[in-house]
Amino acid sequence: MKKVLFALVLIGGVFAMSGCAKECRCTVKVNDKVVSEDTITLDEGERCSQYNNYKSLLGVSGEVRCTPVLF
């Protein structure tokens, strides 16, 4: 029982920390090939998901995907 409780607290802590991350790791892809990776610092009230974007035009697709840096 203690192991289950510990696992739940640990998982909850990871989710709680992802909501207040100060940095995001962003990956830029063009036609599913990684073009660049960079880390950005967030301002107060910003979230990593605000930087996610996807566009497609004339058979060329571009995507920016940002995820929180937890540790």
PDB file of C-alpha atoms in Angstrom:
ATOM      1  CA  MET A   1       0.000   0.000   0.000  1.00  0.00           C
ATOM      2  CA  LYS A   2       2.835   2.395   0.837  1.00  0.00           C
ATOM      3  CA  LYS A   3       4.446   1.762  -2.560  1.00  0.00           C
ATOM      4  CA  VAL A   4       1.227   2.613  -4.388  1.00  0.00           C
ATOM      5  CA  LEU A   5       0.790   5.807  -2.373  1.00  0.00           C
ATOM      6  CA  PHE A   6       4.416   6.792  -2.991  1.00  0.00           C
ATOM      7  CA  ALA A   7       4.005   6.207  -6.744  1.00  0.00           C
ATOM      8  CA  LEU A   8       0.867   8.361  -6.846  1.00  0.00           C
ATOM      9  CA  VAL A   9       2.573  11.192  -4.967  1.00  0.00           C
ATOM     10  CA  LEU A  10       5.573  10.978  -7.285  1.00  0.00           C
ATOM     11  CA  ILE A  11       3.416  11.103 -10.429  1.00  0.00           C
ATOM     12  CA  GLY A  12       1.396  13.995  -9.006  1.00  0.00           C
ATOM     13  CA  GLY A  13       4.600  15.888  -8.249  1.00  0.00           C
ATOM     14  CA  VAL A  14       5.833  15.512 -11.820  1.00  0.00           C
ATOM     15  CA  PHE A  15       2.542  16.882 -13.176  1.00  0.00           C
ATOM     16  CA  ALA A  16       2.590  19.748 -10.686  1.00  0.00           C
ATOM     17  CA  MET A  17       6.149  20.701 -11.639  1.00  0.00           C
ATOM     18  CA  SER A  18       5.395  20.640 -15.367  1.00  0.00           C
ATOM     19  CA  GLY A  19       2.804  23.385 -14.883  1.00  0.00           C
ATOM     20  CA  CYS A  20       5.323  25.819 -13.419  1.00  0.00           C
ATOM     21  CA  ALA A  21       8.373  25.031 -15.535  1.00  0.00           C
ATOM     22  CA  LYS A  22      10.574  28.043 -16.249  1.00  0.00           C
ATOM     23  CA  GLU A  23      12.138  26.631 -19.433  1.00  0.00           C
ATOM     24  CA  CYS A  24      10.910  24.807 -22.515  1.00  0.00           C
ATOM     25  CA  ARG A  25      12.780  22.638 -24.977  1.00  0.00           C
ATOM     26  CA  CYS A  26      11.499  23.436 -28.483  1.00  0.00           C
ATOM     27  CA  THR A  27      12.015  21.329 -31.596  1.00  0.00           C
ATOM     28  CA  VAL A  28      11.475  22.702 -35.097  1.00  0.00           C
ATOM     29  CA  LYS A  29      10.639  20.164 -37.816  1.00  0.00           C
ATOM     30  CA  VAL A  30      10.181  20.633 -41.560  1.00  0.00           C
ATOM     31  CA  ASN A  31       8.608  17.652 -43.357  1.00  0.00           C
ATOM     32  CA  ASP A  32       9.142  15.546 -40.191  1.00  0.00           C
ATOM     33  CA  LYS A  33      12.920  16.194 -40.153  1.00  0.00           C
ATOM     34  CA  VAL A  34      14.408  18.002 -37.147  1.00  0.00           C
ATOM     35  CA  VAL A  35      15.835  21.335 -38.265  1.00  0.00           C
ATOM     36  CA  SER A  36      16.753  22.800 -34.870  1.00  0.00           C
ATOM     37  CA  GLU A  37      16.371  22.335 -31.131  1.00  0.00           C
ATOM     38  CA  ASP A  38      16.591  25.134 -28.609  1.00  0.00           C
ATOM     39  CA  THR A  39      15.722  25.937 -24.999  1.00  0.00           C
ATOM     40  CA  ILE A  40      13.702  29.058 -24.228  1.00  0.00           C
ATOM     41  CA  THR A  41      13.028  30.796 -20.909  1.00  0.00           C
ATOM     42  CA  LEU A  42       9.397  31.599 -20.177  1.00  0.00           C
ATOM     43  CA  ASP A  43       8.094  34.918 -18.891  1.00  0.00           C
ATOM     44  CA  GLU A  44       5.599  35.072 -16.019  1.00  0.00           C
ATOM     45  CA  GLY A  45       2.269  33.475 -16.956  1.00  0.00           C
ATOM     46  CA  GLU A  46       3.494  31.819 -20.173  1.00  0.00           C
ATOM     47  CA  ARG A  47       3.194  28.113 -20.943  1.00  0.00           C
ATOM     48  CA  CYS A  48       5.208  25.912 -23.284  1.00  0.00           C
ATOM     49  CA  SER A  49       2.078  24.970 -25.216  1.00  0.00           C
ATOM     50  CA  GLN A  50       1.675  28.589 -26.349  1.00  0.00           C
ATOM     51  CA  TYR A  51       4.674  28.107 -28.643  1.00  0.00           C
ATOM     52  CA  ASN A  52       3.382  24.922 -30.307  1.00  0.00           C
ATOM     53  CA  ASN A  53       2.505  25.528 -33.943  1.00  0.00           C
ATOM     54  CA  TYR A  54       1.878  23.580 -37.161  1.00  0.00           C
ATOM     55  CA  LYS A  55       1.564  24.907 -40.704  1.00  0.00           C
ATOM     56  CA  SER A  56       1.312  23.196 -44.080  1.00  0.00           C
ATOM     57  CA  LEU A  57       1.556  24.923 -47.447  1.00  0.00           C
ATOM     58  CA  LEU A  58       2.064  23.508 -50.931  1.00  0.00           C
ATOM     59  CA  GLY A  59       3.176  20.105 -49.646  1.00  0.00           C
ATOM     60  CA  VAL A  60       5.678  21.472 -47.127  1.00  0.00           C
ATOM     61  CA  SER A  61       4.822  21.123 -43.452  1.00  0.00           C
ATOM     62  CA  GLY A  62       6.459  22.885 -40.539  1.00  0.00           C
ATOM     63  CA  GLU A  63       6.000  22.217 -36.855  1.00  0.00           C
ATOM     64  CA  VAL A  64       7.249  23.762 -33.612  1.00  0.00           C
ATOM     65  CA  ARG A  65       6.771  21.543 -30.561  1.00  0.00           C
ATOM     66  CA  CYS A  66       7.773  22.746 -27.073  1.00  0.00           C
ATOM     67  CA  THR A  67       7.874  20.636 -23.916  1.00  0.00           C
ATOM     68  CA  PRO A  68       8.649  21.700 -20.337  1.00  0.00           C
ATOM     69  CA  VAL A  69      12.127  21.102 -18.931  1.00  0.00           C
ATOM     70  CA  LEU A  70      11.412  19.525 -15.557  1.00  0.00           C
ATOM     71  CA  PHE A  71      14.900  19.020 -14.164  1.00  0.00           C
TER      72      PHE A  71
END
